[in-house]
């Protein structure tokens, strides 16, 4: 039995941050960062059966082409993903009334829809990137036992290539869901190697008033290659989703609408249209 301090529930029995009960979520779940993007997806639904919001976590469950889907805003960063992934898992794999772990694990299908900037010239603006691997630079996942799932050879090559300062923690690499990748792949989508950072400014090489530990890190990441694998884009959630998904037994895939290209210095003329196109792509793939 899990202590009340470990599995925290609200007075109505719902999980603490998401404010959800097991019946509120579908098996197929879409993650977005921005709470305002939830309704950009659910506006396509035939009907919505449930809506709730607590803090940055907004959830809507409904039906698209007859399929039950849930859309959740996670907010920004690996720390928020830690909350969302663990509480979603608790909804399907822990009996909340008895606070006991169920014997049989239920696997959720989780697809993230995000926006990102490309690091490579051959991945243009207005294209889509599906993260084949995710590189975690955030250190959050190191709180868990991930050695059975991490791609150690890629990690070591990245550390060597970038002269990574291990005082920031050892980067980790996690592969996305093969099952979902096969379901979502097409000639129009790029397979990527996505970097996840724990912050938007210094961790992504941006300098305002504060000096950063490695001014050349971005160019080192741009030039990294391992057996044909190159860094494609940089954001703040994917590696945490992949890592916790592997540990908890869920199928996870991250999709990004590329709205900027750092290599060419270009930005999408209509980023909202690109995001809308990725939403349509995701919904159609989920209902095949």
Backbone as numpy.savetxt, mean C-alpha at the origin, in Angstrom:
# Nx Ny Nz CAx CAy CAz Cx Cy Cz
-6.52 -16.07 24.98 -7.36 -14.87 24.98 -6.48 -13.62 24.98
-6.80 -12.70 24.09 -6.02 -11.48 23.98 -6.48 -10.44 25.01
-5.53 -9.81 25.67 -5.85 -8.81 26.67 -6.48 -7.58 26.03
-7.26 -6.86 26.82 -7.93 -5.65 26.34 -6.93 -4.59 25.92
-5.74 -4.61 26.51 -4.71 -3.64 26.14 -4.07 -3.94 24.79
-4.21 -5.21 24.31 -3.60 -5.62 23.04 -4.60 -5.50 21.90
-5.79 -6.03 22.08 -6.86 -5.89 21.11 -7.86 -4.90 21.69
-7.72 -3.65 21.27 -8.54 -2.57 21.84 -9.83 -2.45 21.02
-10.96 -2.52 21.72 -12.26 -2.42 21.07 -13.03 -1.23 21.61
-13.91 -0.69 20.79 -14.81 0.39 21.21 -15.98 -0.19 22.01
-16.74 0.64 22.71 -17.87 0.13 23.51 -18.88 -0.69 22.71
-19.00 -0.43 21.39 -19.93 -1.20 20.57 -19.30 -2.49 20.04
-18.05 -2.78 20.44 -17.39 -4.00 20.01 -16.60 -3.88 18.72
-16.58 -2.69 18.14 -15.84 -2.48 16.89 -14.35 -2.28 17.16
-13.52 -2.54 16.14 -12.07 -2.33 16.30 -11.80 -0.84 16.48
-10.77 -0.54 17.25 -10.60 0.78 17.86 -10.49 1.94 16.87
-9.57 1.87 15.89 -9.35 3.01 15.01 -10.32 3.05 13.84
-10.58 1.89 13.25 -11.43 1.86 12.05 -12.91 1.93 12.38
-13.27 1.59 13.63 -14.66 1.64 14.08 -15.55 0.66 13.28
-14.98 -0.47 12.90 -15.68 -1.43 12.07 -15.98 -2.71 12.83
-17.09 -3.36 12.44 -17.43 -4.70 12.88 -17.21 -5.66 11.70
-17.08 -6.96 11.95 -16.79 -7.89 10.85 -17.76 -7.81 9.68
-19.04 -7.59 9.96 -20.02 -7.56 8.87 -19.93 -6.31 8.00
-19.11 -5.36 8.38 -19.00 -4.11 7.63 -18.07 -4.18 6.43
-17.26 -5.24 6.32 -16.27 -5.27 5.25 -16.47 -6.45 4.31
-16.07 -6.24 3.06 -16.09 -7.30 2.06 -14.74 -8.02 2.06
-14.65 -9.11 1.31 -13.37 -9.82 1.19 -12.42 -9.09 0.25
-12.97 -8.32 -0.69 -12.17 -7.55 -1.63 -12.18 -6.08 -1.19
-10.97 -5.54 -0.91 -10.86 -4.22 -0.31 -9.91 -3.35 -1.13
-10.32 -2.11 -1.35 -9.48 -1.12 -2.03 -8.99 -0.11 -1.01
-7.68 0.11 -0.99 -7.07 1.15 -0.15 -6.82 2.40 -0.98
-7.12 3.55 -0.38 -6.68 4.84 -0.91 -6.08 5.62 0.25
-5.21 6.57 -0.04 -4.64 7.36 1.02 -5.57 8.45 1.50
-6.16 9.14 0.54 -6.98 10.33 0.79 -8.43 9.95 1.06
-8.98 10.42 2.17 -10.37 10.12 2.50 -11.34 10.65 1.44
-10.97 11.73 0.75 -11.85 12.27 -0.29 -11.86 11.39 -1.53
-10.88 10.50 -1.66 -10.83 9.63 -2.83 -11.75 8.41 -2.68
-12.21 8.15 -1.45 -13.12 7.01 -1.24 -14.35 7.15 -2.13
-14.99 8.32 -2.10 -16.21 8.50 -2.87 -15.95 8.65 -4.36
-14.71 8.96 -4.74 -14.38 8.95 -6.17 -14.47 7.53 -6.73
-14.30 6.56 -5.84 -14.45 5.16 -6.24 -15.90 4.70 -6.06
-16.47 4.96 -4.91 -17.81 4.42 -4.64 -18.91 5.13 -5.42
-18.60 6.27 -6.05 -19.60 6.90 -6.91 -19.97 6.01 -8.10
-19.10 5.03 -8.38 -19.37 4.09 -9.47 -20.21 2.90 -9.00
-20.43 2.75 -7.69 -21.18 1.62 -7.15 -22.66 1.74 -7.49
-23.32 0.58 -7.63 -24.78 0.59 -7.79 -25.47 1.02 -6.50
-24.92 0.56 -5.38 -25.46 0.98 -4.09 -24.40 0.86 -3.02
-24.55 1.67 -1.98 -23.65 1.66 -0.83 -24.46 1.22 0.38
-23.98 0.19 1.08 -24.74 -0.34 2.21 -24.23 0.16 3.56
-22.99 0.70 3.58 -22.42 1.09 4.87 -21.37 2.16 4.67
-21.41 3.17 5.55 -20.42 4.25 5.54 -20.08 4.62 6.98
-18.78 4.81 7.25 -18.36 5.30 8.56 -17.01 5.98 8.41
-16.76 6.93 9.29 -15.45 7.58 9.30 -15.04 7.87 10.74
-13.78 7.57 11.04 -13.17 7.94 12.31 -11.77 8.43 12.01
-11.47 9.67 12.36 -10.20 10.30 12.01 -10.02 10.26 10.50
-8.85 9.83 10.02 -8.61 9.79 8.58 -9.12 8.51 7.93
-9.65 7.60 8.74 -10.07 6.29 8.24 -11.55 6.31 7.84
-11.81 6.47 6.57 -13.17 6.46 6.05 -13.41 5.14 5.33
-14.53 4.50 5.60 -14.86 3.21 4.99 -16.24 3.27 4.35
-16.33 2.75 3.14 -17.61 2.55 2.49 -17.63 1.15 1.88
-18.73 0.44 2.09 -18.92 -0.89 1.50 -20.18 -0.88 0.66
-20.07 -1.44 -0.54 -21.23 -1.47 -1.43 -21.01 -2.45 -2.56
-21.74 -2.24 -3.65 -21.73 -3.20 -4.75 -21.40 -2.52 -6.07
-20.48 -3.13 -6.80 -20.14 -2.70 -8.16 -20.27 -3.90 -9.09
-21.16 -3.77 -10.08 -21.47 -4.88 -11.00 -21.83 -6.14 -10.21
-22.55 -5.93 -9.12 -23.04 -7.03 -8.31 -22.04 -7.60 -7.33
-20.80 -7.11 -7.34 -19.77 -7.63 -6.43 -19.62 -6.71 -5.22
-19.57 -7.32 -4.05 -19.44 -6.55 -2.82 -17.98 -6.13 -2.64
-17.75 -4.83 -2.46 -16.42 -4.27 -2.31 -16.40 -3.29 -1.15
-15.24 -3.16 -0.53 -15.03 -2.16 0.52 -13.91 -1.23 0.09
-14.09 0.06 0.34 -13.06 1.06 0.07 -12.71 1.75 1.39
-11.42 1.82 1.70 -10.95 2.38 2.97 -9.85 3.39 2.70
-9.93 4.55 3.34 -8.81 5.50 3.30 -7.88 5.20 4.47
-6.60 5.08 4.17 -5.63 4.71 5.19 -4.90 5.90 5.79
-5.02 7.08 5.14 -4.13 8.16 5.53 -2.75 7.89 4.97
-1.77 8.66 5.42 -0.43 8.62 4.85 0.54 7.89 5.77
1.36 7.01 5.18 2.51 6.49 5.90 2.40 5.06 6.41
3.55 4.42 6.63 3.59 3.04 7.11 2.96 2.85 8.49
3.03 3.88 9.34 2.43 3.75 10.67 0.92 3.58 10.57
0.27 4.30 9.66 -1.16 4.13 9.47 -1.49 2.77 8.87
-0.64 2.30 7.97 -0.85 0.97 7.39 -0.78 -0.10 8.47
0.09 0.05 9.44 0.19 -0.88 10.55 -1.15 -0.99 11.28
-1.80 0.14 11.48 -3.11 0.16 12.14 -4.16 -0.51 11.26
-4.25 -0.10 10.01 -5.32 -0.58 9.14 -5.20 -2.08 8.87
-3.99 -2.54 8.55 -3.82 -3.96 8.25 -4.11 -4.85 9.45
-3.62 -4.46 10.62 -3.86 -5.28 11.81 -5.32 -5.29 12.22
-6.00 -4.16 12.10 -7.41 -4.12 12.50 -8.31 -4.82 11.49
-7.99 -4.74 10.20 -8.75 -5.50 9.21 -8.57 -7.00 9.44
-7.34 -7.41 9.72 -7.09 -8.82 9.99 -7.86 -9.27 11.22
-7.91 -8.44 12.24 -8.65 -8.80 13.46 -10.13 -9.03 13.15
-10.67 -8.26 12.21 -12.09 -8.40 11.87 -12.42 -9.77 11.29
-11.48 -10.37 10.57 -11.78 -11.65 9.92 -11.11 -12.85 10.59
-10.07 -12.61 11.39 -9.31 -13.75 11.92 -9.26 -13.81 13.44
-9.95 -12.91 14.11 -10.07 -12.96 15.56 -11.55 -12.89 15.93
-11.97 -13.75 16.83 -13.33 -13.67 17.36 -13.34 -12.52 18.37
-13.96 -11.42 17.99 -13.90 -10.22 18.82 -14.64 -10.38 20.14
-15.65 -11.22 20.18 -16.41 -11.39 21.43 -15.62 -12.18 22.47
-14.87 -13.20 22.02 -14.09 -14.00 22.96 -12.62 -13.59 23.01
-12.22 -12.68 22.08 -10.83 -12.22 21.98 -9.86 -13.38 21.74
-10.28 -14.33 20.92 -9.43 -15.48 20.61 -9.19 -15.54 19.10
-8.00 -16.00 18.74 -7.64 -16.13 17.34 -8.34 -17.35 16.75
-8.94 -17.16 15.57 -9.64 -18.26 14.90 -8.64 -19.29 14.37
-9.07 -20.54 14.28 -8.20 -21.62 13.82 -7.93 -21.50 12.32
-8.94 -21.14 11.54 -8.81 -21.05 10.09 -8.66 -19.59 9.67
-7.61 -19.31 8.89 -7.32 -17.94 8.47 -8.11 -17.58 7.22
-8.75 -16.43 7.25 -9.43 -15.87 6.08 -8.49 -14.89 5.39
-8.29 -15.06 4.10 -7.42 -14.17 3.32 -8.24 -13.10 2.64
-7.87 -11.85 2.85 -8.49 -10.72 2.17 -7.71 -10.41 0.89
-8.39 -9.87 -0.09 -7.75 -9.33 -1.29 -7.70 -7.82 -1.15
-6.50 -7.25 -1.08 -6.33 -5.82 -0.81 -5.56 -5.19 -1.97
-6.17 -4.18 -2.60 -5.54 -3.49 -3.71 -5.45 -2.01 -3.37
-4.24 -1.48 -3.41 -4.04 -0.05 -3.16 -4.06 0.72 -4.47
-4.80 1.83 -4.49 -4.78 2.76 -5.61 -4.12 4.04 -5.12
-2.97 4.37 -5.69 -2.25 5.56 -5.25 -1.76 6.38 -6.43
-1.13 7.49 -6.12 -0.46 8.31 -7.12 1.02 8.36 -6.78
1.84 8.54 -7.80 3.28 8.51 -7.57 4.00 9.19 -8.71
5.30 9.43 -8.47 6.16 9.96 -9.51 7.12 8.89 -9.97
7.32 8.79 -11.30 8.24 7.79 -11.86 9.68 8.25 -11.71
10.58 7.27 -11.51 12.01 7.55 -11.44 12.72 7.24 -12.75
12.02 6.60 -13.69 12.64 6.16 -14.94 11.96 6.83 -16.14
12.77 7.22 -17.13 12.26 7.93 -18.30 11.28 7.10 -19.11
11.44 5.77 -19.09 10.58 4.91 -19.92 9.26 4.56 -19.25
8.98 5.16 -18.09 7.65 5.02 -17.46 7.04 6.42 -17.45
6.27 6.76 -18.48 5.82 8.14 -18.68 4.67 8.53 -17.77
4.41 9.82 -17.69 3.24 10.30 -16.97 1.98 9.73 -17.62
0.95 9.58 -16.82 -0.35 9.04 -17.22 -0.33 7.53 -17.45
0.76 6.87 -17.07 0.81 5.41 -17.13 0.52 4.83 -15.75
0.41 3.49 -15.68 0.14 2.81 -14.42 1.33 1.92 -14.06
1.67 1.86 -12.78 2.71 0.97 -12.28 2.10 0.00 -11.27
2.32 -1.27 -11.49 1.93 -2.32 -10.56 3.19 -2.77 -9.85
3.22 -2.67 -8.54 4.44 -2.94 -7.77 4.69 -4.44 -7.65
5.67 -4.92 -8.41 6.07 -6.33 -8.34 6.82 -6.58 -7.02
7.70 -5.66 -6.68 8.40 -5.66 -5.39 8.21 -4.30 -4.73
8.32 -4.29 -3.40 8.34 -3.04 -2.66 9.57 -3.01 -1.76
10.24 -1.88 -1.75 11.43 -1.66 -0.93 11.06 -0.75 0.23
11.17 -1.26 1.45 10.82 -0.48 2.62 12.02 0.23 3.21
11.97 1.55 3.22 13.02 2.37 3.83 12.55 2.97 5.15
11.42 2.52 5.64 10.74 3.15 6.77 11.08 2.53 8.12
11.49 1.25 8.12 11.89 0.54 9.34 10.73 0.05 10.20
9.49 0.41 9.85 8.35 -0.03 10.66 8.23 -1.55 10.71
8.39 -2.20 9.55 8.15 -3.63 9.48 9.19 -4.45 10.25
10.32 -3.82 10.58 11.36 -4.52 11.34 10.91 -4.83 12.77
9.77 -4.30 13.19 9.22 -4.66 14.50 8.64 -6.07 14.48
8.46 -6.62 13.27 7.90 -7.96 13.10 8.97 -8.92 12.60
8.66 -10.20 12.60 9.59 -11.23 12.14 9.37 -11.47 10.66
10.16 -10.80 9.82 9.90 -10.82 8.38 10.93 -11.61 7.57
11.90 -12.22 8.23 13.00 -12.85 7.51 12.54 -13.94 6.54
11.44 -14.61 6.84 10.96 -15.68 5.95 10.37 -15.14 4.66
10.07 -13.83 4.61 9.40 -13.26 3.44 10.22 -12.21 2.70
11.28 -11.71 3.31 12.02 -10.62 2.68 13.02 -11.15 1.65
13.28 -10.33 0.63 14.18 -10.68 -0.47 15.58 -10.16 -0.11
16.33 -11.00 0.59 17.59 -10.54 1.20 18.65 -10.18 0.17
18.68 -10.88 -0.96 19.70 -10.58 -1.98 19.50 -9.19 -2.56
18.25 -8.81 -2.81 17.97 -7.47 -3.33 18.29 -6.43 -2.27
17.95 -6.72 -1.03 18.25 -5.79 0.07 19.76 -5.52 0.15
20.54 -6.57 0.11 22.00 -6.42 0.24 22.57 -5.64 -0.93
22.05 -5.91 -2.14 22.53 -5.19 -3.32 22.19 -3.71 -3.21
21.02 -3.39 -2.71 20.62 -1.99 -2.55 21.49 -1.29 -1.51
21.76 -1.95 -0.41 22.59 -1.38 0.64 23.99 -1.07 0.11
24.53 -2.01 -0.66 25.87 -1.83 -1.22 25.88 -0.69 -2.24
24.90 -0.68 -3.13 24.86 0.31 -4.21 24.70 1.74 -3.67
23.88 1.89 -2.65 23.58 3.23 -2.13 24.49 3.64 -0.97
25.36 2.73 -0.53 26.16 2.97 0.67 25.24 3.38 1.82
24.20 2.59 2.01 23.15 2.87 2.97 23.68 2.93 4.40
23.30 3.95 5.12 23.70 4.10 6.52 22.77 3.26 7.38
23.29 2.17 7.94 22.45 1.24 8.69 21.95 1.80 10.01
22.42 2.98 10.39 21.82 3.63 11.55 20.36 4.00 11.28
19.98 4.07 10.01 18.59 4.33 9.64 17.76 3.05 9.58
18.40 1.92 9.86 17.71 0.63 9.80 17.98 -0.07 8.49
17.85 -1.38 8.47 18.10 -2.16 7.26 16.88 -2.13 6.34
17.04 -1.68 5.10 15.92 -1.73 4.15 15.44 -3.17 3.95
14.17 -3.32 3.64 13.61 -4.64 3.40 12.86 -4.64 2.06
12.85 -5.79 1.40 12.17 -5.93 0.11 11.16 -7.07 0.21
9.91 -6.79 -0.19 8.83 -7.77 -0.12 8.16 -7.85 -1.50
7.86 -9.05 -1.93 7.18 -9.25 -3.21 5.67 -9.14 -3.02
4.99 -8.59 -4.02 3.54 -8.50 -3.99 2.87 -9.84 -4.26
1.56 -9.83 -4.24 0.78 -11.05 -4.44 0.88 -11.52 -5.89
1.37 -12.73 -6.09 1.42 -13.32 -7.43 0.01 -13.54 -7.96
-0.90 -13.94 -7.10 -2.29 -14.18 -7.48 -2.94 -12.92 -8.05
-2.81 -11.81 -7.32 -3.42 -10.56 -7.78 -2.67 -9.97 -8.96
-1.37 -10.16 -8.99 -0.59 -9.63 -10.11 -1.06 -10.25 -11.43
-1.29 -11.54 -11.44 -1.78 -12.20 -12.65 -3.16 -11.68 -13.03
-3.95 -11.36 -12.04 -5.31 -10.87 -12.29 -5.31 -9.46 -12.86
-4.32 -8.65 -12.49 -4.32 -7.24 -12.87 -3.37 -6.90 -14.02
-2.49 -7.81 -14.38 -1.51 -7.45 -15.40 -2.16 -7.32 -16.77
-1.57 -6.48 -17.61 -2.02 -6.27 -18.98 -0.88 -5.58 -19.73
-0.94 -5.52 -21.06 0.11 -4.84 -21.82 0.23 -3.36 -21.51
-0.79 -2.78 -20.89 -0.80 -1.33 -20.65 -0.24 -0.95 -19.29
0.14 -1.94 -18.47 0.58 -1.62 -17.11 2.04 -2.04 -16.93
2.82 -1.20 -16.25 4.23 -1.47 -16.00 4.37 -2.23 -14.68
5.28 -3.21 -14.65 5.62 -3.87 -13.40 6.76 -3.10 -12.74
6.58 -2.76 -11.48 7.52 -1.85 -10.86 8.21 -2.39 -9.62
9.21 -1.62 -9.21 9.94 -1.83 -7.96 9.79 -0.53 -7.18
8.87 -0.54 -6.24 8.42 0.68 -5.57 9.13 0.89 -4.24
9.66 2.07 -4.05 10.27 2.43 -2.78 9.27 3.09 -1.85
9.29 2.67 -0.59 8.40 3.24 0.42 9.23 3.92 1.51
8.94 5.17 1.76 9.66 5.92 2.79 8.74 6.23 3.97
9.35 6.59 5.09 8.60 6.93 6.29 8.27 8.40 6.41
8.60 9.19 5.38 8.31 10.62 5.40 8.32 11.17 3.99
7.84 12.40 3.85 7.71 13.01 2.53 8.87 13.93 2.18
9.48 14.54 3.16 10.52 15.54 2.88 11.91 14.89 2.93
12.59 14.95 4.04 13.93 14.40 4.13 14.05 12.96 3.66
13.14 12.07 4.08 13.25 10.68 3.64 13.14 10.49 2.13
12.55 11.44 1.44 12.47 11.36 -0.02 13.44 12.33 -0.70
14.42 12.82 0.06 15.48 13.64 -0.51 15.12 15.11 -0.71
14.00 15.56 -0.14 13.63 16.96 -0.28 14.32 17.79 0.81
14.85 18.93 0.42 15.55 19.80 1.36 14.85 21.15 1.40
14.35 21.51 2.56 13.79 22.85 2.76 14.76 23.64 3.65
14.64 23.49 4.97 15.58 24.16 5.88 16.51 23.19 6.59
16.22 21.88 6.47 17.01 20.90 7.21 17.94 20.13 6.28
19.19 19.98 6.71 20.13 19.14 5.97 19.72 17.68 6.12
19.99 16.87 5.09 19.65 15.45 5.14 20.91 14.59 5.16
20.74 13.36 5.58 21.88 12.47 5.80 22.64 12.14 4.51
21.91 12.00 3.40 22.56 11.64 2.13 21.93 12.44 1.00
22.61 13.48 0.56 22.09 14.34 -0.52 22.00 13.61 -1.85
22.76 12.53 -2.01 22.82 11.84 -3.29 21.96 10.57 -3.33
21.16 10.35 -2.31 20.41 9.10 -2.23 19.45 8.93 -3.42
18.77 9.99 -3.82 17.81 9.86 -4.92 18.48 9.40 -6.21
19.63 9.98 -6.53 20.32 9.57 -7.76 20.84 8.15 -7.65
21.23 7.74 -6.45 21.66 6.35 -6.23 20.49 5.39 -6.44
19.31 5.77 -5.96 18.14 4.92 -6.15 17.77 4.86 -7.62
17.85 5.99 -8.32 17.53 6.02 -9.75 18.40 5.04 -10.54
19.67 4.89 -10.15 20.60 4.08 -10.91 20.71 2.65 -10.40
19.98 2.30 -9.34 20.04 0.95 -8.79 19.45 -0.06 -9.77
20.11 -1.21 -9.90 19.60 -2.30 -10.73 20.06 -3.62 -10.15
19.15 -4.58 -10.13 19.46 -5.93 -9.64 18.77 -6.94 -10.56
19.57 -7.64 -11.35 19.02 -8.63 -12.29 17.88 -8.06 -13.13
18.09 -6.85 -13.64 17.09 -6.20 -14.48 16.03 -5.43 -13.73
16.05 -5.50 -12.39 15.07 -4.77 -11.57 15.59 -3.37 -11.31
14.79 -2.37 -11.66 15.15 -0.99 -11.39 14.08 -0.33 -10.54
14.49 0.64 -9.74 13.52 1.43 -8.98 12.62 2.18 -9.94
11.31 2.09 -9.75 10.37 2.75 -10.66 9.69 3.96 -10.05
9.38 3.90 -8.77 8.63 5.01 -8.17 8.81 5.00 -6.65
8.42 6.10 -6.04 8.64 6.32 -4.61 7.34 6.83 -3.99
6.96 6.21 -2.87 5.74 6.64 -2.16 5.86 6.27 -0.69
4.72 6.08 0.03 4.82 5.96 1.48 4.01 4.83 2.12
3.50 3.87 1.32 2.66 2.84 1.93 2.93 1.40 1.47
3.39 1.21 0.24 3.32 -0.12 -0.37 4.09 -1.20 0.39
5.32 -0.94 0.81 6.10 -2.01 1.45 5.45 -2.47 2.76
4.83 -1.55 3.47 4.15 -1.93 4.72 2.93 -2.80 4.43
2.21 -2.48 3.36 1.06 -3.30 2.96 1.52 -4.70 2.57
2.58 -4.76 1.74 3.07 -6.06 1.29 3.60 -6.90 2.45
4.36 -6.27 3.32 4.96 -7.01 4.43 3.93 -7.56 5.40
3.01 -6.71 5.82 1.98 -7.17 6.75 1.03 -8.14 6.07
0.80 -7.94 4.77 -0.03 -8.88 4.04 0.58 -10.28 4.03
1.89 -10.36 3.77 2.56 -11.65 3.78 2.49 -12.30 5.17
2.76 -11.51 6.19 2.79 -12.04 7.55 1.41 -12.54 8.00
0.37 -11.82 7.59 -0.98 -12.13 8.06 -1.74 -13.08 7.12
-1.18 -13.31 5.93 -1.81 -14.26 5.01 -2.82 -13.65 4.06
-2.66 -12.36 3.74 -3.58 -11.70 2.81 -2.89 -11.46 1.46
-3.70 -11.35 0.41 -3.19 -11.08 -0.93 -3.22 -9.57 -1.15
-2.05 -8.98 -1.45 -1.96 -7.52 -1.55 -1.26 -7.09 -2.83
-1.79 -6.03 -3.44 -1.20 -5.48 -4.65 -1.33 -3.97 -4.62
-0.29 -3.28 -5.06 -0.29 -1.82 -5.09 -0.22 -1.33 -6.53
-1.15 -0.44 -6.88 -1.21 0.18 -8.20 -1.03 1.67 -8.05
-0.21 2.26 -8.93 0.01 3.70 -8.87 -0.25 4.36 -10.21
-0.99 5.46 -10.17 -1.13 6.32 -11.34 0.09 7.24 -11.36
0.85 7.21 -12.43 2.05 8.03 -12.53 1.66 9.42 -13.03
1.80 10.40 -12.14 1.39 11.76 -12.50 2.59 12.69 -12.70
3.79 12.19 -12.41 5.01 12.97 -12.63 6.13 12.04 -13.03
7.09 12.57 -13.77 8.28 11.80 -14.13 9.51 12.63 -13.78
10.24 12.18 -12.76 11.38 12.95 -12.28 12.53 12.92 -13.28
12.66 11.82 -14.03 13.76 11.69 -14.99 13.63 12.68 -16.15
12.37 12.93 -16.56 12.14 13.82 -17.70 11.67 15.20 -17.27
11.35 15.35 -15.98 10.89 16.64 -15.47 9.50 17.02 -15.92
8.67 16.02 -16.19 7.32 16.28 -16.70 6.26 15.97 -15.64
5.10 16.60 -15.79 3.96 16.40 -14.89 2.70 16.27 -15.74
1.80 15.41 -15.32 0.58 15.17 -16.07 -0.22 16.45 -16.26
-0.74 16.65 -17.45 -1.60 17.80 -17.71 -2.98 17.62 -17.09
-3.36 16.37 -16.83 -4.66 16.10 -16.21 -4.53 14.90 -15.27
-3.91 15.12 -14.09 -3.69 13.99 -13.17 -4.99 13.35 -12.69
-6.05 14.14 -12.59 -7.33 13.59 -12.11 -7.89 12.57 -13.09
-7.71 12.83 -14.37 -8.16 11.88 -15.38 -7.37 10.58 -15.31
-6.07 10.70 -15.02 -5.23 9.50 -14.88 -5.68 8.66 -13.69
-5.97 9.32 -12.57 -6.45 8.60 -11.39 -7.80 7.95 -11.68
-8.70 8.68 -12.34 -10.01 8.12 -12.68 -9.86 6.89 -13.58
-8.91 6.93 -14.49 -8.69 5.79 -15.39 -8.18 4.58 -14.60
-7.32 4.81 -13.61 -6.83 3.71 -12.78 -7.94 3.14 -11.91
-8.82 4.00 -11.41 -9.97 3.53 -10.63 -10.83 2.60 -11.48
-11.13 3.03 -12.70 -11.95 2.21 -13.60 -11.26 0.88 -13.90
-9.96 0.94 -14.14 -9.17 -0.27 -14.42 -9.26 -1.24 -13.24
-9.09 -0.71 -12.03 -9.11 -1.55 -10.82 -10.47 -2.18 -10.59
-11.53 -1.39 -10.70 -12.86 -1.91 -10.48 -13.21 -3.02 -11.48
-12.82 -2.81 -12.72 -13.13 -3.83 -13.73 -12.34 -5.10 -13.50
-11.08 -5.00 -13.09 -10.28 -6.19 -12.82 -10.81 -6.95 -11.60
-11.28 -6.22 -10.61 -11.80 -6.87 -9.40 -13.11 -7.61 -9.64
-13.82 -7.25 -10.70 -15.12 -7.87 -10.95 -15.09 -8.88 -12.08
-13.89 -9.20 -12.59 -13.80 -10.21 -13.65 -14.11 -11.60 -13.10
